[in-house]
mmCIF file of C-alpha atoms in Angstrom:
data_model
loop_
_atom_site.group_PDB
_atom_site.id
_atom_site.type_symbol
_atom_site.label_atom_id
_atom_site.label_comp_id
_atom_site.label_asym_id
_atom_site.label_seq_id
_atom_site.Cartn_x
_atom_site.Cartn_y
_atom_site.Cartn_z
ATOM 1 C CA MET A 17 -40.856 8.605 62.637
ATOM 2 C CA SER A 18 -42.259 5.400 64.345
ATOM 3 C CA HIS A 19 -43.117 2.310 62.303
ATOM 4 C CA ALA A 20 -44.378 0.303 65.239
ATOM 5 C CA SER A 21 -47.983 -0.065 63.916
ATOM 6 C CA GLN A 22 -46.551 -2.112 60.918
ATOM 7 C CA LYS A 23 -43.680 -3.906 62.642
ATOM 8 C CA ARG A 24 -45.518 -5.628 65.555
ATOM 9 C CA PRO A 25 -47.076 -8.912 64.938
ATOM 10 C CA ARG A 26 -50.749 -9.451 64.515
ATOM 11 C CA LYS A 27 -52.398 -12.268 66.437
ATOM 12 C CA GLY A 28 -53.061 -15.142 64.012
ATOM 13 C CA ARG A 29 -51.085 -13.498 61.219
ATOM 14 C CA GLY A 30 -47.657 -14.356 59.910
ATOM 15 C CA ALA A 31 -46.589 -11.164 57.908
ATOM 16 C CA ILE A 32 -45.666 -8.235 60.172
ATOM 17 C CA GLY A 33 -46.481 -5.512 57.781
ATOM 18 C CA ASN A 34 -48.355 -4.863 54.519
ATOM 19 C CA PRO A 35 -45.867 -3.226 52.136
ATOM 20 C CA SER A 36 -46.846 -2.165 48.686
ATOM 21 C CA GLY A 37 -46.266 -4.595 45.904
ATOM 22 C CA ARG A 38 -43.303 -4.139 43.571
ATOM 23 C CA PHE A 39 -45.584 -3.017 40.605
ATOM 24 C CA GLU A 40 -47.246 -0.293 42.556
ATOM 25 C CA PRO A 41 -46.450 3.393 41.537
ATOM 26 C CA LEU A 42 -46.662 4.600 45.072
ATOM 27 C CA ILE A 43 -45.212 3.200 48.312
ATOM 28 C CA ARG A 44 -47.475 3.556 51.383
ATOM 29 C CA GLU A 45 -46.303 3.118 54.984
ATOM 30 C CA ALA A 46 -48.391 2.876 58.028
ATOM 31 C CA VAL A 47 -47.066 5.277 60.918
ATOM 32 C CA ASP A 48 -47.850 4.820 64.547
ATOM 33 C CA ASP A 49 -48.993 8.273 65.952
ATOM 34 C CA ASP A 50 -48.909 6.737 69.611
ATOM 35 C CA TRP A 51 -52.534 7.198 70.166
ATOM 36 C CA GLY A 52 -53.123 3.334 70.308
ATOM 37 C CA VAL A 53 -50.208 2.527 72.516
ATOM 38 C CA GLY A 54 -51.255 0.241 75.362
ATOM 39 C CA ARG A 55 -54.575 -0.595 74.004
ATOM 40 C CA GLY A 56 -55.813 -4.115 73.032
ATOM 41 C CA ALA A 57 -57.607 -5.125 69.964
ATOM 42 C CA GLY A 58 -60.937 -3.927 71.655
ATOM 43 C CA GLY A 59 -59.456 -0.402 72.079
ATOM 44 C CA ASP A 60 -60.289 -0.393 75.803
ATOM 45 C CA GLY A 61 -56.759 -0.930 77.321
ATOM 46 C CA SER A 62 -57.540 -4.603 78.075
ATOM 47 C CA GLY A 63 -54.880 -6.011 75.707
ATOM 48 C CA ASP A 64 -52.680 -8.721 76.941
ATOM 49 C CA GLY A 65 -49.507 -7.234 75.428
ATOM 50 C CA GLY A 66 -47.349 -8.388 72.430
ATOM 51 C CA ASP A 67 -49.292 -9.275 69.351
ATOM 52 C CA ALA A 68 -52.665 -8.772 70.907
ATOM 53 C CA ASP A 69 -51.969 -4.940 70.994
ATOM 54 C CA VAL A 70 -52.404 -4.794 67.206
ATOM 55 C CA VAL A 71 -55.957 -5.399 65.703
ATOM 56 C CA PRO A 72 -55.826 -8.564 63.561
ATOM 57 C CA PRO A 73 -57.192 -7.885 60.064
ATOM 58 C CA ALA A 74 -60.059 -9.869 59.080
ATOM 59 C CA THR A 75 -60.168 -12.410 56.079
ATOM 60 C CA VAL A 76 -61.878 -11.191 52.892
ATOM 61 C CA VAL A 77 -62.720 -13.715 50.203
ATOM 62 C CA THR A 78 -63.540 -12.612 46.606
ATOM 63 C CA ASP A 79 -65.104 -15.075 44.110
ATOM 64 C CA GLU A 80 -63.389 -15.416 40.644
ATOM 65 C CA ALA A 81 -64.719 -17.178 37.526
ATOM 66 C CA CYS A 82 -61.470 -18.438 35.984
ATOM 67 C CA ARG A 83 -60.940 -19.147 32.297
ATOM 68 C CA THR A 84 -58.338 -21.872 32.735
ATOM 69 C CA ILE A 85 -57.294 -23.715 35.797
ATOM 70 C CA ILE A 86 -54.286 -25.910 34.894
ATOM 71 C CA ALA A 87 -51.031 -24.008 35.136
ATOM 72 C CA ARG A 88 -47.957 -25.182 33.192
ATOM 73 C CA ASN A 89 -44.296 -25.001 34.031
ATOM 74 C CA ASP A 90 -41.045 -26.117 32.477
ATOM 75 C CA SER A 91 -38.717 -25.997 35.598
ATOM 76 C CA PRO A 92 -36.235 -28.777 35.868
ATOM 77 C CA ASP A 93 -36.404 -28.358 39.624
ATOM 78 C CA VAL A 94 -39.890 -29.813 40.174
ATOM 79 C CA PRO A 95 -41.185 -33.222 39.161
ATOM 80 C CA PHE A 96 -44.313 -32.114 37.519
ATOM 81 C CA ASP A 97 -45.129 -29.812 34.498
ATOM 82 C CA ARG A 98 -48.788 -28.806 35.534
ATOM 83 C CA SER A 99 -50.551 -27.884 38.757
ATOM 84 C CA ILE A 100 -53.779 -26.478 39.946
ATOM 85 C CA ASN A 101 -54.257 -23.850 42.590
ATOM 86 C CA PRO A 102 -57.967 -23.400 43.581
ATOM 87 C CA TYR A 103 -57.274 -20.189 45.587
ATOM 88 C CA ARG A 104 -55.173 -17.107 45.285
ATOM 89 C CA GLY A 105 -53.539 -16.001 48.532
ATOM 90 C CA CYS A 106 -53.394 -18.304 51.590
ATOM 91 C CA GLU A 107 -54.863 -17.824 54.991
ATOM 92 C CA HIS A 108 -52.286 -20.102 56.601
ATOM 93 C CA GLY A 109 -49.997 -17.018 56.677
ATOM 94 C CA CYS A 110 -46.617 -18.829 56.509
ATOM 95 C CA VAL A 111 -44.213 -15.917 56.616
ATOM 96 C CA TYR A 112 -41.712 -17.677 54.433
ATOM 97 C CA CYS A 113 -44.162 -18.529 51.572
ATOM 98 C CA PHE A 114 -42.507 -18.134 48.134
ATOM 99 C CA ALA A 115 -45.911 -17.535 46.684
ATOM 100 C CA ARG A 116 -46.505 -14.187 48.344
ATOM 101 C CA PRO A 117 -45.066 -12.150 45.474
ATOM 102 C CA THR A 118 -47.900 -13.345 43.276
ATOM 103 C CA HIS A 119 -50.367 -11.153 45.125
ATOM 104 C CA ALA A 120 -48.573 -8.153 43.519
ATOM 105 C CA TYR A 121 -50.061 -9.094 40.232
ATOM 106 C CA LEU A 122 -53.526 -8.473 41.715
ATOM 107 C CA GLY A 123 -52.547 -4.883 42.924
ATOM 108 C CA LEU A 124 -52.368 -6.332 46.496
ATOM 109 C CA SER A 125 -49.458 -6.494 49.015
ATOM 110 C CA PRO A 126 -47.473 -9.793 49.378
ATOM 111 C CA GLY A 127 -47.619 -9.020 53.146
ATOM 112 C CA LEU A 128 -50.934 -9.140 55.224
ATOM 113 C CA ASP A 129 -52.982 -8.828 52.099
ATOM 114 C CA PHE A 130 -51.801 -12.253 50.850
ATOM 115 C CA GLU A 131 -53.160 -13.988 53.939
ATOM 116 C CA THR A 132 -56.333 -11.806 54.335
ATOM 117 C CA HIS A 133 -57.410 -10.936 50.859
ATOM 118 C CA LEU A 134 -58.216 -14.339 49.230
ATOM 119 C CA VAL A 135 -59.625 -15.272 45.851
ATOM 120 C CA ALA A 136 -61.621 -18.424 45.348
ATOM 121 C CA LYS A 137 -61.874 -19.869 41.864
ATOM 122 C CA THR A 138 -65.388 -20.947 42.206
ATOM 123 C CA ASN A 139 -65.775 -22.509 38.803
ATOM 124 C CA ALA A 140 -62.572 -24.394 38.867
ATOM 125 C CA PRO A 141 -64.081 -28.021 38.669
ATOM 126 C CA ALA A 142 -66.159 -27.117 35.685
ATOM 127 C CA VAL A 143 -63.241 -25.421 33.939
ATOM 128 C CA LEU A 144 -61.044 -28.418 34.669
ATOM 129 C CA GLU A 145 -63.396 -30.791 33.230
ATOM 130 C CA ARG A 146 -63.626 -28.777 30.032
ATOM 131 C CA GLN A 147 -59.837 -28.626 29.716
ATOM 132 C CA LEU A 148 -59.569 -32.314 30.132
ATOM 133 C CA ARG A 149 -62.198 -32.822 27.566
ATOM 134 C CA ALA A 150 -60.057 -31.001 24.853
ATOM 135 C CA PRO A 151 -59.059 -33.466 22.089
ATOM 136 C CA GLY A 152 -55.405 -32.395 22.331
ATOM 137 C CA TYR A 153 -55.109 -32.898 26.113
ATOM 138 C CA ARG A 154 -52.420 -35.445 27.161
ATOM 139 C CA PRO A 155 -52.358 -36.557 30.764
ATOM 140 C CA GLN A 156 -49.544 -36.208 33.247
ATOM 141 C CA PRO A 157 -49.743 -36.053 36.993
ATOM 142 C CA ILE A 158 -51.304 -32.817 38.271
ATOM 143 C CA THR A 159 -49.908 -31.315 41.460
ATOM 144 C CA LEU A 160 -52.793 -29.865 43.531
ATOM 145 C CA GLY A 161 -51.476 -26.999 45.659
ATOM 146 C CA ALA A 162 -48.038 -26.191 44.198
ATOM 147 C CA ASN A 163 -48.433 -22.418 45.006
ATOM 148 C CA THR A 164 -50.985 -21.924 47.634
ATOM 149 C CA ASP A 165 -52.429 -24.510 49.974
ATOM 150 C CA PRO A 166 -55.660 -26.292 48.482
ATOM 151 C CA TYR A 167 -56.741 -27.166 52.064
ATOM 152 C CA GLN A 168 -56.451 -23.703 53.644
ATOM 153 C CA PRO A 169 -59.306 -22.903 56.099
ATOM 154 C CA ILE A 170 -61.837 -21.503 53.573
ATOM 155 C CA GLU A 171 -61.845 -24.804 51.776
ATOM 156 C CA ARG A 172 -63.997 -26.113 54.616
ATOM 157 C CA GLU A 173 -66.919 -24.084 53.253
ATOM 158 C CA ARG A 174 -66.085 -23.652 49.592
ATOM 159 C CA CYS A 175 -65.033 -27.257 48.866
ATOM 160 C CA ILE A 176 -63.472 -26.415 45.553
ATOM 161 C CA THR A 177 -60.578 -28.667 46.129
ATOM 162 C CA ARG A 178 -62.951 -31.510 46.754
ATOM 163 C CA GLY A 179 -64.806 -30.599 43.467
ATOM 164 C CA ILE A 180 -61.451 -30.745 41.600
ATOM 165 C CA LEU A 181 -60.711 -34.114 42.970
ATOM 166 C CA GLU A 182 -64.085 -35.437 42.051
ATOM 167 C CA VAL A 183 -63.443 -34.485 38.464
ATOM 168 C CA LEU A 184 -59.985 -36.067 38.587
ATOM 169 C CA SER A 185 -61.285 -39.220 40.110
ATOM 170 C CA ASP A 186 -64.126 -39.604 37.602
ATOM 171 C CA CYS A 187 -61.567 -39.139 34.701
ATOM 172 C CA HIS A 188 -59.051 -41.534 36.353
ATOM 173 C CA HIS A 189 -56.525 -38.708 36.199
ATOM 174 C CA PRO A 190 -53.369 -38.854 38.380
ATOM 175 C CA VAL A 191 -52.957 -36.197 41.121
ATOM 176 C CA ALA A 192 -50.390 -35.465 43.726
ATOM 177 C CA VAL A 193 -51.669 -33.230 46.629
ATOM 178 C CA VAL A 194 -49.370 -31.012 48.534
ATOM 179 C CA THR A 195 -50.639 -29.516 51.856
ATOM 180 C CA LYS A 196 -49.943 -28.757 55.525
ATOM 181 C CA SER A 197 -53.519 -29.074 56.632
ATOM 182 C CA ARG A 198 -55.236 -31.936 58.383
ATOM 183 C CA LEU A 199 -58.220 -31.061 56.365
ATOM 184 C CA VAL A 200 -57.007 -33.311 53.556
ATOM 185 C CA THR A 201 -58.156 -36.358 55.620
ATOM 186 C CA ARG A 202 -61.762 -35.112 54.799
ATOM 187 C CA ASP A 203 -61.305 -36.329 51.308
ATOM 188 C CA VAL A 204 -59.879 -39.887 51.960
ATOM 189 C CA ASP A 205 -62.980 -41.332 50.468
ATOM 190 C CA LEU A 206 -61.760 -40.006 47.099
ATOM 191 C CA LEU A 207 -58.151 -40.195 47.530
ATOM 192 C CA ALA A 208 -57.968 -43.803 48.791
ATOM 193 C CA PRO A 209 -59.534 -45.375 45.728
ATOM 194 C CA MET A 210 -57.310 -43.293 43.466
ATOM 195 C CA ALA A 211 -54.077 -44.313 45.451
ATOM 196 C CA ALA A 212 -55.290 -47.939 45.130
ATOM 197 C CA ARG A 213 -55.119 -47.421 41.354
ATOM 198 C CA ARG A 214 -51.778 -45.527 41.582
ATOM 199 C CA LEU A 215 -53.669 -42.271 40.695
ATOM 200 C CA GLY A 216 -53.110 -40.398 43.940
ATOM 201 C CA SER A 217 -50.583 -39.454 46.498
ATOM 202 C CA VAL A 218 -50.205 -36.878 49.214
ATOM 203 C CA ALA A 219 -47.203 -34.787 50.444
ATOM 204 C CA ILE A 220 -47.579 -33.167 53.993
ATOM 205 C CA SER A 221 -45.324 -30.365 54.889
ATOM 206 C CA VAL A 222 -44.000 -30.551 58.356
ATOM 207 C CA THR A 223 -41.828 -27.530 59.009
ATOM 208 C CA THR A 224 -41.224 -27.831 62.802
ATOM 209 C CA LEU A 225 -42.319 -30.080 65.806
ATOM 210 C CA ASP A 226 -42.511 -27.077 68.021
ATOM 211 C CA PRO A 227 -46.115 -25.875 68.180
ATOM 212 C CA ARG A 228 -45.021 -22.340 69.434
ATOM 213 C CA LEU A 229 -42.649 -21.839 66.479
ATOM 214 C CA ALA A 230 -45.241 -23.066 64.178
ATOM 215 C CA GLY A 231 -47.770 -20.685 65.577
ATOM 216 C CA ARG A 232 -45.382 -17.772 64.793
ATOM 217 C CA MET A 233 -44.223 -19.020 61.225
ATOM 218 C CA GLU A 234 -47.413 -20.391 59.927
ATOM 219 C CA PRO A 235 -50.219 -19.316 62.356
ATOM 220 C CA ARG A 236 -53.350 -20.689 60.755
ATOM 221 C CA ALA A 237 -51.992 -23.881 59.339
ATOM 222 C CA SER A 238 -52.593 -27.301 61.295
ATOM 223 C CA ALA A 239 -50.508 -27.738 64.329
ATOM 224 C CA PRO A 240 -47.608 -30.208 63.813
ATOM 225 C CA ARG A 241 -49.177 -32.962 65.666
ATOM 226 C CA ARG A 242 -52.239 -32.659 63.620
ATOM 227 C CA ARG A 243 -50.140 -33.004 60.451
ATOM 228 C CA LEU A 244 -48.571 -36.169 61.806
ATOM 229 C CA GLU A 245 -52.026 -37.513 62.682
ATOM 230 C CA ALA A 246 -53.037 -36.728 58.936
ATOM 231 C CA ILE A 247 -49.982 -38.747 57.778
ATOM 232 C CA ARG A 248 -51.171 -41.700 59.895
ATOM 233 C CA THR A 249 -54.806 -41.436 58.773
ATOM 234 C CA LEU A 250 -53.905 -41.190 55.091
ATOM 235 C CA THR A 251 -51.390 -44.055 55.467
ATOM 236 C CA ASP A 252 -53.992 -46.277 57.190
ATOM 237 C CA ALA A 253 -56.309 -45.663 54.318
ATOM 238 C CA GLY A 254 -53.744 -47.005 51.890
ATOM 239 C CA ILE A 255 -52.503 -43.541 50.518
ATOM 240 C CA ARG A 256 -48.845 -43.132 49.953
ATOM 241 C CA VAL A 257 -47.700 -40.092 51.883
ATOM 242 C CA SER A 258 -44.519 -38.100 51.755
ATOM 243 C CA VAL A 259 -43.219 -35.624 54.248
ATOM 244 C CA LEU A 260 -41.780 -32.266 53.095
ATOM 245 C CA VAL A 261 -39.290 -30.654 55.393
ATOM 246 C CA ALA A 262 -39.786 -27.264 53.816
ATOM 247 C CA PRO A 263 -38.423 -24.736 54.183
ATOM 248 C CA LEU A 264 -35.249 -25.364 56.066
ATOM 249 C CA ILE A 265 -34.319 -22.114 57.855
ATOM 250 C CA PRO A 266 -30.723 -21.733 59.361
ATOM 251 C CA PHE A 267 -30.768 -21.475 62.997
ATOM 252 C CA ILE A 268 -34.637 -21.588 63.291
ATOM 253 C CA ASN A 269 -35.724 -25.264 62.386
ATOM 254 C CA ASP A 270 -32.662 -26.836 60.634
ATOM 255 C CA HIS A 271 -31.787 -28.621 63.896
ATOM 256 C CA GLU A 272 -35.046 -30.502 63.633
ATOM 257 C CA ILE A 273 -34.468 -32.342 60.391
ATOM 258 C CA GLU A 274 -33.753 -35.784 61.937
ATOM 259 C CA ALA A 275 -36.571 -35.415 64.512
ATOM 260 C CA ILE A 276 -39.240 -34.443 61.850
ATOM 261 C CA LEU A 277 -38.206 -37.291 59.543
ATOM 262 C CA ALA A 278 -38.327 -39.878 62.485
ATOM 263 C CA ALA A 279 -41.766 -38.588 63.536
ATOM 264 C CA ALA A 280 -43.158 -38.800 59.993
ATOM 265 C CA ALA A 281 -41.703 -42.271 59.461
ATOM 266 C CA ARG A 282 -43.385 -43.469 62.715
ATOM 267 C CA ALA A 283 -46.590 -41.960 61.372
ATOM 268 C CA GLY A 284 -46.300 -43.978 58.157
ATOM 269 C CA ALA A 285 -44.728 -41.569 55.562
ATOM 270 C CA VAL A 286 -42.555 -43.556 52.960
ATOM 271 C CA SER A 287 -40.726 -40.740 51.208
ATOM 272 C CA ALA A 288 -39.286 -37.365 52.040
ATOM 273 C CA GLY A 289 -38.223 -34.132 50.291
ATOM 274 C CA ALA A 290 -36.758 -30.788 51.435
ATOM 275 C CA VAL A 291 -36.278 -27.275 50.289
ATOM 276 C CA LEU A 292 -33.958 -24.491 51.464
ATOM 277 C CA LEU A 293 -35.568 -21.305 52.483
ATOM 278 C CA ARG A 294 -36.422 -19.287 49.365
ATOM 279 C CA LEU A 295 -36.864 -15.508 49.606
ATOM 280 C CA PRO A 296 -37.855 -14.137 46.235
ATOM 281 C CA HIS A 297 -38.796 -10.502 45.710
ATOM 282 C CA GLU A 298 -40.792 -9.072 48.545
ATOM 283 C CA VAL A 299 -40.440 -12.078 50.727
ATOM 284 C CA LYS A 300 -36.931 -11.033 51.664
ATOM 285 C CA ASP A 301 -38.027 -7.946 53.570
ATOM 286 C CA LEU A 302 -41.118 -9.676 54.903
ATOM 287 C CA PHE A 303 -38.972 -12.365 56.338
ATOM 288 C CA ALA A 304 -36.284 -10.039 57.813
ATOM 289 C CA ASP A 305 -39.156 -8.093 59.613
ATOM 290 C CA TRP A 306 -40.438 -11.464 60.966
ATOM 291 C CA LEU A 307 -36.982 -12.247 62.337
ATOM 292 C CA GLN A 308 -36.659 -8.823 63.922
ATOM 293 C CA ALA A 309 -40.060 -9.338 65.635
ATOM 294 C CA HIS A 310 -39.733 -12.956 66.681
ATOM 295 C CA ALA A 311 -36.014 -13.855 66.827
ATOM 296 C CA PRO A 312 -34.105 -10.514 67.033
ATOM 297 C CA LEU A 313 -30.881 -12.138 68.460
ATOM 298 C CA LYS A 314 -30.676 -14.668 65.542
ATOM 299 C CA ALA A 315 -31.710 -12.384 62.660
ATOM 300 C CA ALA A 316 -28.246 -11.214 61.459
ATOM 301 C CA ARG A 317 -26.938 -14.917 61.538
ATOM 302 C CA VAL A 318 -29.990 -16.349 59.886
ATOM 303 C CA LEU A 319 -29.630 -13.944 56.938
ATOM 304 C CA ALA A 320 -25.810 -14.090 56.831
ATOM 305 C CA ARG A 321 -26.188 -17.988 56.534
ATOM 306 C CA VAL A 322 -28.827 -17.559 53.750
ATOM 307 C CA ARG A 323 -26.582 -15.338 51.728
ATOM 308 C CA GLU A 324 -23.758 -17.904 52.139
ATOM 309 C CA CYS A 325 -26.010 -20.479 50.476
ATOM 310 C CA ARG A 326 -27.176 -17.898 47.792
ATOM 311 C CA GLY A 327 -23.823 -16.548 46.284
ATOM 312 C CA GLY A 328 -23.913 -13.543 48.628
ATOM 313 C CA ALA A 329 -27.541 -12.483 47.787
ATOM 314 C CA LEU A 330 -30.725 -13.361 49.780
ATOM 315 C CA TYR A 331 -32.105 -15.207 46.894
ATOM 316 C CA ASP A 332 -30.858 -16.818 43.608
ATOM 317 C CA ALA A 333 -33.382 -18.083 41.251
ATOM 318 C CA ALA A 334 -30.986 -20.127 39.244
ATOM 319 C CA TYR A 335 -32.198 -23.601 38.262
ATOM 320 C CA GLY A 336 -30.298 -26.492 39.907
ATOM 321 C CA THR A 337 -29.631 -24.646 43.148
ATOM 322 C CA ARG A 338 -32.628 -22.634 43.974
ATOM 323 C CA MET A 339 -34.251 -25.509 45.940
ATOM 324 C CA THR A 340 -31.069 -26.648 47.746
ATOM 325 C CA GLY A 341 -28.580 -23.633 47.768
ATOM 326 C CA GLU A 342 -24.852 -24.155 47.357
ATOM 327 C CA GLY A 343 -21.936 -24.149 49.611
ATOM 328 C CA ALA A 344 -20.683 -26.145 52.688
ATOM 329 C CA TYR A 345 -23.853 -25.534 54.770
ATOM 330 C CA ALA A 346 -26.166 -26.553 51.856
ATOM 331 C CA GLU A 347 -24.060 -29.702 51.344
ATOM 332 C CA LEU A 348 -24.205 -30.547 54.996
ATOM 333 C CA LEU A 349 -28.046 -30.407 54.981
ATOM 334 C CA GLN A 350 -28.291 -32.686 52.027
ATOM 335 C CA GLN A 351 -25.913 -35.140 53.738
ATOM 336 C CA ARG A 352 -28.034 -35.090 56.851
ATOM 337 C CA LEU A 353 -31.222 -35.568 54.910
ATOM 338 C CA ARG A 354 -29.880 -38.508 52.893
ATOM 339 C CA LEU A 355 -28.352 -40.215 56.124
ATOM 340 C CA ALA A 356 -31.577 -39.836 57.952
ATOM 341 C CA CYS A 357 -33.817 -41.063 55.177
ATOM 342 C CA GLY A 358 -31.494 -44.030 54.738
ATOM 343 C CA ARG A 359 -31.562 -44.864 58.390
ATOM 344 C CA LEU A 360 -35.380 -44.537 58.599
ATOM 345 C CA GLY A 361 -36.029 -46.430 55.352
ATOM 346 C CA LEU A 362 -37.563 -43.330 53.650
ATOM 347 C CA GLY A 363 -37.182 -42.693 49.900
ATOM 348 C CA TYR A 364 -35.550 -39.381 49.403
ATOM 349 C CA GLY A 365 -35.827 -36.775 46.574
ATOM 350 C CA ARG A 366 -39.144 -37.609 45.121
ATOM 351 C CA ALA A 367 -41.597 -36.053 47.385
ATOM 352 C CA ALA A 368 -45.034 -36.321 45.695
ATOM 353 C CA ASP A 369 -45.448 -38.126 42.472
ATOM 354 C CA PHE A 370 -44.625 -41.770 43.262
ATOM 355 C CA ASP A 371 -44.739 -42.846 39.599
ATOM 356 C CA LEU A 372 -48.462 -42.223 39.204
ATOM 357 C CA ASP A 373 -50.068 -43.866 36.220
ATOM 358 C CA THR A 374 -51.355 -41.888 33.238
ATOM 359 C CA SER A 375 -52.544 -44.866 31.103
ATOM 360 C CA GLN A 376 -55.885 -45.039 32.864
ATOM 361 C CA PHE A 377 -57.144 -41.584 31.876
ATOM 362 C CA ARG A 378 -60.421 -41.354 30.260
ATOM 363 C CA ARG A 379 -61.689 -38.084 28.728
ATOM 364 C CA PRO A 380 -64.856 -36.623 30.502
ATOM 365 C CA ASP A 381 -68.021 -37.541 28.859
ATOM 366 C CA ASN A 382 -69.747 -34.915 26.680
ATOM 367 C CA ARG A 383 -72.405 -32.985 28.841
ATOM 368 C CA GLU A 384 -75.298 -31.053 27.692
ATOM 369 C CA GLY A 385 -74.276 -28.037 25.712
ATOM 370 C CA SER A 386 -70.861 -29.464 24.808
ATOM 371 C CA GLN A 387 -69.803 -30.488 21.305
ATOM 372 C CA LEU A 388 -70.498 -34.160 20.405
ATOM 373 C CA SER A 389 -67.948 -36.377 18.985
ATOM 374 C CA LEU A 390 -67.994 -37.533 15.434
ATOM 375 C CA LEU A 391 -66.663 -40.867 16.239
#
């Protein structure tokens, strides 16, 4: 039985297949019956070979009216306890994305569904304002984009992220933005004044400087040079920017650590962070399929080195090591990162918060229809 139809790359998409989520009672597999072999996306035999032979699935966006928008966490591995994700799923299509398994909660696949079936939380700004108005709310920096990218392509039209920033700016609430999109520069008019008051910072993820590798790993994210341009634009506007070298993938991009940090420092970044490849739940198989399609001669070595860093498994969710791994290779990566940051004058280990100020927070004014204060 051939599985070629689900194991060949789709142009502009990261995942090779669309496997059922872990909560589904049935597992479905697409099978190539050979009727479409040699035909391009138009079905007329004019395909140019490779990933053009498989029709790229279109993007579908569903609107959602959310009840809450601030997500809480108590993880000791991250420097924030709350975050906002304006969208479910992410069209950037990063094959390694640790957030892919969350699509299984929607009855969708963490594979192609994650990057093609998106959910837009259309009322997020209004819900955020309501939550910030609650008498018991106590401010701490909010990370915008901890799970999926707040500046993925649909943000150009939906502007939900911008609406959230407008609410945070009006309330003088600190925010740390995490993205790999140059679109973040659109909102310099909001972020620059916030940064001047120690209320805003940005972390830009730069996984590789090789545009061909980036096109395979994260096909609809901004090209590496565009991300470096974003760092420069934000820095010139007075916004403190960190570079995230994440994820570090053995034998794929780990040799680029020093080059990425140097390029980011030249562009104006002042701090850096890094995360070793994480492969929770369905991401393990999705990444293994990607390796077989794009780097078959390295696949076994990559997965073996990942296991070496994860206690013999492809993933270990233990606090304290899930971001960095353990063992000789993981320690070597940390040494290289610290030495490179020291040489370049980059702060290391605090990627996004920059000691943002919570003392300026002011609760949103009561609007029409809301409960008035007694004081």
